[in-house]
PDB file of C-alpha atoms and ligand atoms in Angstrom:
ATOM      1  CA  UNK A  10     -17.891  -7.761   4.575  1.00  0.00           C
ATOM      2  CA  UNK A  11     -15.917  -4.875   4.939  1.00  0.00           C
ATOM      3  CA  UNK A  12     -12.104  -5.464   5.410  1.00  0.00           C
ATOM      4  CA  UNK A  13     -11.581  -1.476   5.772  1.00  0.00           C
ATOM      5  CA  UNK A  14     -14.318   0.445   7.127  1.00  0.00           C
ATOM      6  CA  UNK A  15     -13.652   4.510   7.905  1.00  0.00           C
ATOM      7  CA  UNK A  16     -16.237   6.904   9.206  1.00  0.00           C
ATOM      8  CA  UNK A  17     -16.179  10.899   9.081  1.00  0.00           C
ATOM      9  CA  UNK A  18     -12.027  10.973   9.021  1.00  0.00           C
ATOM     10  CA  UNK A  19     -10.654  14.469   9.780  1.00  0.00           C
ATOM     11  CA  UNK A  20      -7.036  15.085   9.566  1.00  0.00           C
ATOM     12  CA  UNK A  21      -5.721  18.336  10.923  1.00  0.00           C
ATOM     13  CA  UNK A  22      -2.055  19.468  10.603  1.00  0.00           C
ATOM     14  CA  UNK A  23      -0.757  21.728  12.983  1.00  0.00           C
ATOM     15  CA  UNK A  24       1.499  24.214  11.021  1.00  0.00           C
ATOM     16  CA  UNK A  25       2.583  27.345  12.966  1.00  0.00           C
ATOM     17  CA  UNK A  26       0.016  29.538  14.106  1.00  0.00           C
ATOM     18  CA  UNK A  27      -2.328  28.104  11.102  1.00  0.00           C
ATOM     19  CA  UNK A  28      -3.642  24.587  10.698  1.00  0.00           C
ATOM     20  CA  UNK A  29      -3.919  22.808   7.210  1.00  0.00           C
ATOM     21  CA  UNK A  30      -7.254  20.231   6.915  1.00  0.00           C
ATOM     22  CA  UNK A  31      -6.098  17.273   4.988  1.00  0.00           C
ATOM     23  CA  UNK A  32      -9.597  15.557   5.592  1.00  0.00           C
ATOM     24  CA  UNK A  33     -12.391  17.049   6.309  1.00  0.00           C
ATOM     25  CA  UNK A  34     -14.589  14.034   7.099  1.00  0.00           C
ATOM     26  CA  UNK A  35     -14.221  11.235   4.851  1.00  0.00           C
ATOM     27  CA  UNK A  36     -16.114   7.587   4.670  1.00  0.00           C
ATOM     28  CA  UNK A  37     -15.511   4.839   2.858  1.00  0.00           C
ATOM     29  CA  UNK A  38     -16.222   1.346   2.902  1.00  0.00           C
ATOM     30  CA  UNK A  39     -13.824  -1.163   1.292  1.00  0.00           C
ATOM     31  CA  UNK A  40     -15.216  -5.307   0.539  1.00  0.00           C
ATOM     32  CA  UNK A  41     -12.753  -8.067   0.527  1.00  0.00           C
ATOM     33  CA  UNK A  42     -10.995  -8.715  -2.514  1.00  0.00           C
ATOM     34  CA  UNK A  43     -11.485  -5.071  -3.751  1.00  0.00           C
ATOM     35  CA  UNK A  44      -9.492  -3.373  -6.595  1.00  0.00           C
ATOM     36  CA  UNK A  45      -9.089   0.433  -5.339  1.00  0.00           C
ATOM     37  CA  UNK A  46      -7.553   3.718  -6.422  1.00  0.00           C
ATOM     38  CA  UNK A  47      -7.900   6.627  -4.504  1.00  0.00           C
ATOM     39  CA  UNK A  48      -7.807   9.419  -6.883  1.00  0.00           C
ATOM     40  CA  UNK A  49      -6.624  12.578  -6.531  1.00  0.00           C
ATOM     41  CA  UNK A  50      -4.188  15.940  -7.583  1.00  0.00           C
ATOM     42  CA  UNK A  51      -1.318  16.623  -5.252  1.00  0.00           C
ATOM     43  CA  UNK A  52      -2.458  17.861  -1.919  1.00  0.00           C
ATOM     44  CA  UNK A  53      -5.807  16.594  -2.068  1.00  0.00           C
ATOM     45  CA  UNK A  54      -4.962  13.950   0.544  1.00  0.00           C
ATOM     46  CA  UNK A  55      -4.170  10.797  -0.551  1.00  0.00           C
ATOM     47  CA  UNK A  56      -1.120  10.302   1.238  1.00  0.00           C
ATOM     48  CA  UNK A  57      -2.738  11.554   4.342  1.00  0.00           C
ATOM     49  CA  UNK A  58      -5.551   8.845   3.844  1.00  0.00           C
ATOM     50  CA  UNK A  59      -3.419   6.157   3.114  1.00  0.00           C
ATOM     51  CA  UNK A  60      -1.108   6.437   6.544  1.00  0.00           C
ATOM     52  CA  UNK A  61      -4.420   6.202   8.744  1.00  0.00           C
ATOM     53  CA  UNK A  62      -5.842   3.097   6.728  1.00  0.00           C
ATOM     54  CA  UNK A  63      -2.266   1.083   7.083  1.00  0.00           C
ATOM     55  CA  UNK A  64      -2.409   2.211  10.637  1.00  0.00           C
ATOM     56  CA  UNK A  65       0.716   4.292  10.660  1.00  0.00           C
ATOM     57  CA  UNK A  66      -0.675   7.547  11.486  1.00  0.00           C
ATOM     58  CA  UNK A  67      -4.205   8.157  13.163  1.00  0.00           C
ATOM     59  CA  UNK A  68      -7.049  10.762  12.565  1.00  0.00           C
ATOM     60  CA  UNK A  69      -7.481  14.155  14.184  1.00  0.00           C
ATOM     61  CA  UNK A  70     -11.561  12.635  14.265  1.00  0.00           C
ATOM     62  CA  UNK A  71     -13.536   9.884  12.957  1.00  0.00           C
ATOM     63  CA  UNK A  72     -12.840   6.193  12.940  1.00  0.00           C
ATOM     64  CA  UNK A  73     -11.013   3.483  11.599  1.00  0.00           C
ATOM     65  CA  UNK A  74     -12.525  -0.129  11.343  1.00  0.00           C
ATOM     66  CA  UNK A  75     -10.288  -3.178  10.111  1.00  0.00           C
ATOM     67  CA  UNK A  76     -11.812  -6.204   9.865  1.00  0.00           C
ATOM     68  CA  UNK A  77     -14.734  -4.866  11.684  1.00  0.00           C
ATOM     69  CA  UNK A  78     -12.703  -4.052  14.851  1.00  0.00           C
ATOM     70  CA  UNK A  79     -12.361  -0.164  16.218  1.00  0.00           C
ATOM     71  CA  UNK A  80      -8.635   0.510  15.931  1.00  0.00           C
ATOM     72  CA  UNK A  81      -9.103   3.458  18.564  1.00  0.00           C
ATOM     73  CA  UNK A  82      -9.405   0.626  21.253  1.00  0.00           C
ATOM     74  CA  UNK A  83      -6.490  -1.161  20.620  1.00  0.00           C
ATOM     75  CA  UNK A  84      -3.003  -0.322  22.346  1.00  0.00           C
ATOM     76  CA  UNK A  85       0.074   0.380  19.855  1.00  0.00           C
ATOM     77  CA  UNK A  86       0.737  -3.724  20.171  1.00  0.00           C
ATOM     78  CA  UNK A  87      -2.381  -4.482  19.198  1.00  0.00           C
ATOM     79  CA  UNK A  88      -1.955  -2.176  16.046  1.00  0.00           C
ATOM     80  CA  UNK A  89       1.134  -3.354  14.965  1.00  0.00           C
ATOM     81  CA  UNK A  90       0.389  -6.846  15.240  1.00  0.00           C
ATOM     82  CA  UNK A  91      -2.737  -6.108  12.905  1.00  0.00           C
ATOM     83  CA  UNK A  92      -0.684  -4.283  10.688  1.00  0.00           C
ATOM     84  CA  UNK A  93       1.859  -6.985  10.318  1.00  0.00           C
ATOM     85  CA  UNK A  94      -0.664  -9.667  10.180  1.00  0.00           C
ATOM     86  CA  UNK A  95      -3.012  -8.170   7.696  1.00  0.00           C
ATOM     87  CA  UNK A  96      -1.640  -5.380   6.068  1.00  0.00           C
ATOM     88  CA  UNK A  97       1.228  -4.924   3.313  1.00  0.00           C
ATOM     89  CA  UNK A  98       2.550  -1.174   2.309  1.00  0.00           C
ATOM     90  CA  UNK A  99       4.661   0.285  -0.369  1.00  0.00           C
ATOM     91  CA  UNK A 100       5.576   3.468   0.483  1.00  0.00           C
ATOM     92  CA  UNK A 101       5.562   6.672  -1.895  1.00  0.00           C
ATOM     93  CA  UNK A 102       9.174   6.759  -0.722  1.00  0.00           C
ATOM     94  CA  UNK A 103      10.828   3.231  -1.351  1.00  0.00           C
ATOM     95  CA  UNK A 104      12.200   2.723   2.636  1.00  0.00           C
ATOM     96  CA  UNK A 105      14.321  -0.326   1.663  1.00  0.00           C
ATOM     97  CA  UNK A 106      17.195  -1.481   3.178  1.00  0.00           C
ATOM     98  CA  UNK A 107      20.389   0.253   2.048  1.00  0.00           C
ATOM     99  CA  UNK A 108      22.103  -2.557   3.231  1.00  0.00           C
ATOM    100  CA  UNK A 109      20.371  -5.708   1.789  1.00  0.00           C
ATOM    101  CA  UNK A 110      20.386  -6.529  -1.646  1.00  0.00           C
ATOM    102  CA  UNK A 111      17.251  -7.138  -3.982  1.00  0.00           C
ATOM    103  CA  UNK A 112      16.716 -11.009  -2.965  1.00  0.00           C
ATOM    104  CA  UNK A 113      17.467  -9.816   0.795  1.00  0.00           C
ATOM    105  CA  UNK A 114      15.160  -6.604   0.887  1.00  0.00           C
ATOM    106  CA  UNK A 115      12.039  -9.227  -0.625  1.00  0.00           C
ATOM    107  CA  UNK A 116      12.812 -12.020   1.640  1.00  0.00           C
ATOM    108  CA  UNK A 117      13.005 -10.074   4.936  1.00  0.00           C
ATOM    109  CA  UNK A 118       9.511 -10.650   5.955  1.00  0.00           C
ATOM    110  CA  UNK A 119       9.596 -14.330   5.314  1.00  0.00           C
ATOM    111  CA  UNK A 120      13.154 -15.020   7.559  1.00  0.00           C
ATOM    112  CA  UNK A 121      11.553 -14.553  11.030  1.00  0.00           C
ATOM    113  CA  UNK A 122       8.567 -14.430  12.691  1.00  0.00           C
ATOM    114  CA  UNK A 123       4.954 -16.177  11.892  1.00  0.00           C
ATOM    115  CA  UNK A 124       5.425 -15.507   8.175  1.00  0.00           C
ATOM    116  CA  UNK A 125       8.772 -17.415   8.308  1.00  0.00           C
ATOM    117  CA  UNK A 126       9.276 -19.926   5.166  1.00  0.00           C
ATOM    118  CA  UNK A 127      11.643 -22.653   4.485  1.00  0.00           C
ATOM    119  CA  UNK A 128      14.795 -21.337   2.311  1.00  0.00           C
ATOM    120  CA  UNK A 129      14.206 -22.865  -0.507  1.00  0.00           C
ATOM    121  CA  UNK A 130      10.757 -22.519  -0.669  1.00  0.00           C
ATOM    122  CA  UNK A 131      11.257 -18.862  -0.156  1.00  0.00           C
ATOM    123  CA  UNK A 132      14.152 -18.213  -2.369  1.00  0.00           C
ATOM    124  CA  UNK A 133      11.741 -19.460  -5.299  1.00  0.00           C
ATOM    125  CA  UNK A 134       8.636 -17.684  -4.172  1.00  0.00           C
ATOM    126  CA  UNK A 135      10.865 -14.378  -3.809  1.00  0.00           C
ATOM    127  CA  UNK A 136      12.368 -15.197  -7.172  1.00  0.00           C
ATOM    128  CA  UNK A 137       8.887 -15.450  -8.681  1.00  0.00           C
ATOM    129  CA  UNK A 138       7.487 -12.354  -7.433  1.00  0.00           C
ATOM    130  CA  UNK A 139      11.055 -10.400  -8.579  1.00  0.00           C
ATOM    131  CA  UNK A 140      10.440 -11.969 -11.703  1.00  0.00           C
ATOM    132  CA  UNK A 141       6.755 -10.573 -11.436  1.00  0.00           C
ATOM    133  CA  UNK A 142       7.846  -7.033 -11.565  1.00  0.00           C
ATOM    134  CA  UNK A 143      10.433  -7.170 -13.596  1.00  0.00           C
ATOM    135  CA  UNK A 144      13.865  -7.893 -11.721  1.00  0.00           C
ATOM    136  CA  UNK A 145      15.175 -11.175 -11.757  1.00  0.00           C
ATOM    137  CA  UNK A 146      18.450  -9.753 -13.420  1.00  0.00           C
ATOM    138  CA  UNK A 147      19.078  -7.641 -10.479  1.00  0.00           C
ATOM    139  CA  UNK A 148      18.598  -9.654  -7.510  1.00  0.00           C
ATOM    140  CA  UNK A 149      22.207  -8.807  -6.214  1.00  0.00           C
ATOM    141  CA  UNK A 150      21.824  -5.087  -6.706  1.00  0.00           C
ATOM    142  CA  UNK A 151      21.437  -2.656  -3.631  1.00  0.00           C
ATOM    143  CA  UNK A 152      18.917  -0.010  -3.254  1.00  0.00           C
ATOM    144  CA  UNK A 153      21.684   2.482  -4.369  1.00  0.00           C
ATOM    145  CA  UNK A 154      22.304   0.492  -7.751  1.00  0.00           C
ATOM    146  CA  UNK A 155      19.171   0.950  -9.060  1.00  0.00           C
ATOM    147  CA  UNK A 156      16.594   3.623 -10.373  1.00  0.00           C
ATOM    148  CA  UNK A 157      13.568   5.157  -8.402  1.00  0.00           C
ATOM    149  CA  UNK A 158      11.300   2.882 -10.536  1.00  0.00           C
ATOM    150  CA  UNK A 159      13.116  -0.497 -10.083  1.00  0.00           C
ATOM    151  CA  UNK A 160      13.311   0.427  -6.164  1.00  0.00           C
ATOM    152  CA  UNK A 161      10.320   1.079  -6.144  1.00  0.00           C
ATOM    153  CA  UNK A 162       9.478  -2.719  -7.735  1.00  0.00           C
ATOM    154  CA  UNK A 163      11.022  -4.452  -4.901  1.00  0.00           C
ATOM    155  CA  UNK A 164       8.836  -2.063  -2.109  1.00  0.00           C
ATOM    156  CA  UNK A 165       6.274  -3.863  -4.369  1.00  0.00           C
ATOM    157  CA  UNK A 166       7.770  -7.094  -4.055  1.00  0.00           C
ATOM    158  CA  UNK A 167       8.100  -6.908  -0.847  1.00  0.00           C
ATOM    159  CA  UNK A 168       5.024  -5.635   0.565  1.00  0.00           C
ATOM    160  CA  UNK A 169       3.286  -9.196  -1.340  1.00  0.00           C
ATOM    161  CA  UNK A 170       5.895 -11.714   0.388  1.00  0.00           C
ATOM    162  CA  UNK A 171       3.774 -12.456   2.944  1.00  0.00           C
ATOM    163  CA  UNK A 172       0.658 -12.503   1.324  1.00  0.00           C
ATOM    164  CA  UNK A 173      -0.826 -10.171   3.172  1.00  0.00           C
ATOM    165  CA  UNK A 174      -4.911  -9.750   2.609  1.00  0.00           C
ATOM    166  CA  UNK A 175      -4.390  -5.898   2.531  1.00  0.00           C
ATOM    167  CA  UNK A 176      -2.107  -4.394   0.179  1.00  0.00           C
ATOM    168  CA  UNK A 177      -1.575  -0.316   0.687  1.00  0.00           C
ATOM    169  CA  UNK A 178       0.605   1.357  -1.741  1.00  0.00           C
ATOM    170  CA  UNK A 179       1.005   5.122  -1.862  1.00  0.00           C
ATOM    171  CA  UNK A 180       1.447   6.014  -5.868  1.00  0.00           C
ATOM    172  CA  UNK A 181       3.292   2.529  -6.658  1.00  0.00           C
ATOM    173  CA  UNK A 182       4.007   4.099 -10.392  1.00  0.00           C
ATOM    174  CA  UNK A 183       4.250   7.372  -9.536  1.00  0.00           C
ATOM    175  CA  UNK A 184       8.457   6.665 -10.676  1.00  0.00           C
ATOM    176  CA  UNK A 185       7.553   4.164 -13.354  1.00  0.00           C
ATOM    177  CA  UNK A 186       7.548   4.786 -16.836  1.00  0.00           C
ATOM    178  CA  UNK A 187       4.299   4.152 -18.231  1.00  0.00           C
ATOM    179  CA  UNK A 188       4.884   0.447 -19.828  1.00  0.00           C
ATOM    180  CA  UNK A 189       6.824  -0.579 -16.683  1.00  0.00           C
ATOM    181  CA  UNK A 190       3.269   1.162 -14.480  1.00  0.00           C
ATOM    182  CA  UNK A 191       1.547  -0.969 -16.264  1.00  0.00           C
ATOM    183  CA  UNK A 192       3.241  -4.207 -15.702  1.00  0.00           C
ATOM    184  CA  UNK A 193       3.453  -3.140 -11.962  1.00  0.00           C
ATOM    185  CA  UNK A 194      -0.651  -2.847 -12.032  1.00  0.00           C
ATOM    186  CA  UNK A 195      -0.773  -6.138 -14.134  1.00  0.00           C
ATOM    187  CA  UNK A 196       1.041  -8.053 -10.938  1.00  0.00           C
ATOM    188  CA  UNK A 197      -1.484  -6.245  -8.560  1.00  0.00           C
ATOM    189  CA  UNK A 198      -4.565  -7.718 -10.505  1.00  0.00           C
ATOM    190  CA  UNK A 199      -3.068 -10.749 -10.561  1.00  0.00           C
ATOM    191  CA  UNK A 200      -2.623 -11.465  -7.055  1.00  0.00           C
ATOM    192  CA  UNK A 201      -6.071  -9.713  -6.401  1.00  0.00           C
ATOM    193  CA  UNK A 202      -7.603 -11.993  -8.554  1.00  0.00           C
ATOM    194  CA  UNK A 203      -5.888 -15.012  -7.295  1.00  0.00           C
ATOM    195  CA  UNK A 204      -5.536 -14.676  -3.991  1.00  0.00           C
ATOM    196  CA  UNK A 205      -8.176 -12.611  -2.946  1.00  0.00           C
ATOM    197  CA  UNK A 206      -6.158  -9.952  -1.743  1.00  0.00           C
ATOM    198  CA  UNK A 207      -7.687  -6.238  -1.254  1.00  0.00           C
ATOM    199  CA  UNK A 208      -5.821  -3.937  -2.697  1.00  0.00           C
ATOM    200  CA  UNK A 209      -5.855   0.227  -2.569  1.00  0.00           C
ATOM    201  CA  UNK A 210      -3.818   2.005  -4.025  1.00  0.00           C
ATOM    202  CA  UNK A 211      -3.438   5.983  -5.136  1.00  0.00           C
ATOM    203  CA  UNK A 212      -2.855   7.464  -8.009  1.00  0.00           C
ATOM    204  CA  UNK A 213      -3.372  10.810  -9.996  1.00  0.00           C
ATOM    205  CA  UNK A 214      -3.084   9.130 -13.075  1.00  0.00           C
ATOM    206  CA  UNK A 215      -5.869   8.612 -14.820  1.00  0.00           C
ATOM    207  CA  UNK A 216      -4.442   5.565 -17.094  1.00  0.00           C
ATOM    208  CA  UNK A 217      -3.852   4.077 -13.736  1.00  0.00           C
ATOM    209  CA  UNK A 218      -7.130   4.727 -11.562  1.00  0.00           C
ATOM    210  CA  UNK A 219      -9.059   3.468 -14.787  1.00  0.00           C
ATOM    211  CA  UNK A 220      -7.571   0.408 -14.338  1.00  0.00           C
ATOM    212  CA  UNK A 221      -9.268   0.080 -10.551  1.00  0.00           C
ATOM    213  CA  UNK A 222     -12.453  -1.670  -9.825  1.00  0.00           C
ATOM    214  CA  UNK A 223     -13.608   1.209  -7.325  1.00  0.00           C
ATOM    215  CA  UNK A 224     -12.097   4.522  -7.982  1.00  0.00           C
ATOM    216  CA  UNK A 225     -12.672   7.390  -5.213  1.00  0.00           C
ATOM    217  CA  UNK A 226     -12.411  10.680  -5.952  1.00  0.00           C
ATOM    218  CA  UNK A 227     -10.527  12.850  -3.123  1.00  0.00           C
ATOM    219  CA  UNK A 228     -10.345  16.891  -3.893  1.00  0.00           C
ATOM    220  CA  UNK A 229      -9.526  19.199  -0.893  1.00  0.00           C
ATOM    221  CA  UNK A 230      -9.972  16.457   1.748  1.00  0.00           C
ATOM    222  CA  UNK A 231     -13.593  15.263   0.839  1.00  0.00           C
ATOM    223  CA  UNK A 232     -14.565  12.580  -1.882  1.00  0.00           C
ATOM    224  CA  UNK A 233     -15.768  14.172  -4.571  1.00  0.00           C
ATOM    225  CA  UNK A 234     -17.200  11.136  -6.379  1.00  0.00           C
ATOM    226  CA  UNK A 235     -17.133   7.514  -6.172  1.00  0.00           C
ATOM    227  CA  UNK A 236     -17.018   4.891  -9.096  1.00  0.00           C
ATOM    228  CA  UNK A 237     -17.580   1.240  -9.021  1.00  0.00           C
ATOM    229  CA  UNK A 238     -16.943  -1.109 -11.766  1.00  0.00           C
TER     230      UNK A 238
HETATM  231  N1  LIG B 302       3.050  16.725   8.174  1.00  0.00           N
HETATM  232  C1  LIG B 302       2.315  17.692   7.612  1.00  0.00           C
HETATM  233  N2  LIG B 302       2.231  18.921   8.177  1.00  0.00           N
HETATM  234  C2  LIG B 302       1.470  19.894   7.638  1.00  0.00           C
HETATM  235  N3  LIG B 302       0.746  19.746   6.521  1.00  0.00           N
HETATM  236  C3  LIG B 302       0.791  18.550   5.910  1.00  0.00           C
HETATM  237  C4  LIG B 302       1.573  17.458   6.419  1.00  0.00           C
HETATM  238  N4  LIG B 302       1.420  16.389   5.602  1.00  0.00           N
HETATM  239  C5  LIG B 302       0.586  16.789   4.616  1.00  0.00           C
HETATM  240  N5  LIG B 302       0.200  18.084   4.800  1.00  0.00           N
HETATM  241  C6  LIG B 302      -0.743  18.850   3.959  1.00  0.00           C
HETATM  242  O1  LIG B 302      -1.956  18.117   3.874  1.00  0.00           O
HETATM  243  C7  LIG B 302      -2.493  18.176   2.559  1.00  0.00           C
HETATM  244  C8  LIG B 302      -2.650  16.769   2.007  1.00  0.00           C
HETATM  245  O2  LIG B 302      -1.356  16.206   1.832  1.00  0.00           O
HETATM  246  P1  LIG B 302      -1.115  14.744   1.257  1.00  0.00           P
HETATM  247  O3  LIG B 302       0.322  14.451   1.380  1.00  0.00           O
HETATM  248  O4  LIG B 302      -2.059  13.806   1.906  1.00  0.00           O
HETATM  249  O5  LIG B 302      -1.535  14.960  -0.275  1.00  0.00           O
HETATM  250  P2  LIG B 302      -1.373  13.972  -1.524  1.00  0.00           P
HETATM  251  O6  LIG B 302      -2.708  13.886  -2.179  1.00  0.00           O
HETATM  252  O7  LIG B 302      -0.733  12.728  -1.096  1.00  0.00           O
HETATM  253  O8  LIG B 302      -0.404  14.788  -2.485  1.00  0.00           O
HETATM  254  P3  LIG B 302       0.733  14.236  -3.526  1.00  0.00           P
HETATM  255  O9  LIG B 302      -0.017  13.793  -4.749  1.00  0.00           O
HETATM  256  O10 LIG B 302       1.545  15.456  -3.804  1.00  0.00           O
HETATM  257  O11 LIG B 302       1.503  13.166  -2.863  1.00  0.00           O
HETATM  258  C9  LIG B 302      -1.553  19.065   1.755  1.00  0.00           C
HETATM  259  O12 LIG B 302      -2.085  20.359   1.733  1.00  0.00           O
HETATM  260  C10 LIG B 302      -0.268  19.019   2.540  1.00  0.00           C
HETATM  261  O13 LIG B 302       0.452  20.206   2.365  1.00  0.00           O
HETATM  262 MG1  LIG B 303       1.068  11.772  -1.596  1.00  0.00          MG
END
């Protein structure tokens, strides 16, 4: 079964008087419990791809299919709730919470809503996954305190507190050093091997994408290859 299904995607930017083509008609088909880099040199539209699949931006053409359901029928409520629901992202650019500290930035998801959990039972999950990538010494920190890479570890952390089936994470090393990239990749395989969860990520490292089960190939806004393990 596909969890991610997209057909002929075309993404057109308005810019000025000239238009830039992001995608020019792009398909893909991604199975449940999939391990997948989208591959790619800057500007060839990974970034672009990965805001339509999390639902956050939506194609100049071709369709979108979660879970086998057309997101172009659904009203904005319908996409969010699927996007809460189903879908976790890390962002190329951290977006934590200036405010909240490590713990609080992780745990946000889990205090309200259908993914609430118990306190303690979320303090020690929380702790475990901080511990995962590498920052149970900095739990009291704020965003501010701490380096590109280590924010970057919590958007990590955070996008797997609520287990979501879909993970979605724009360059998740792109500001780790290699050995820390690594251990960030290690935690994805882990929970994609024991929980089942898809996850896609993108890359334009090579040590990274290698480390995928399905690697696509994106140049200019097309795949230009496709490689399954
Ligand atoms: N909001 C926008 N307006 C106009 N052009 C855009 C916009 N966003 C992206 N583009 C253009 O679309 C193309 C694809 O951009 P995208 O950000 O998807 O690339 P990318 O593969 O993620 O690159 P990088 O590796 O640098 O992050 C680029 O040519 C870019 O300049
Ligand atoms: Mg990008």
């Amino acid at each position: 079964m596909s969890v991610i299904s997209i057909h002929n995607l075309v993404k057109t930017y308005p810019l000025g008087q000239l238009s830039v083509h992001a995608l020019k008609g792009v398909s893909l088909e991604i199975t449940a419990g999939d391990f997948v880099s989208v591959a790619g040199p800057s500007g060839s539209g990974k970034t672009t791809i990965m805001n339509i699949i999390s639902l956050i931006d939506t194609p100049t053409q071709g369709q979108v299919f979660i879970n086998d359901k057309d997101t172009a029928v659904m009203n904005r409520r319908e996409l969010t709730r699927l996007r809460h629901e189903e879908i976790g992202i890390v962002f190329q650019s951290f977006n934590l919470l200036p405010v909240l500290n490590v713990m609080e930035n992780v745990e946000l998801p889990l205090v309200i809503g259908k993914n609430r959990m118990p306190k303690a039972e979320r303090r020690e999950w929380v702790n475990h996954l901080l511990e995962e990538v590498g920052l149970q010494d900095r739990l009291g920190h704020k965003p501010s305190e701490l380096s590109g890479g280590q924010q970057q570890r919590v958007a990590i952390a955070r996008a797997l507190a609520t287990k979501p089936r879909i993970v979605i994470a724009d360059e998740p090393t792109a500001n780790l050093d290699t050995a820390t990239g690594e251990r960030v990749l290690e935690v994805m395989k882990t929970i994609n091997k024991t929980e089942g969860t898809t996850f896609i990520f993108s890359t334009h490292d090579p040590g990274i994408w290698e480390r995928a089960d399905h690697v696509v190939f994106l140049r200019d806004g097309l795949i230009e290859s496709e490689k399954r393990r």
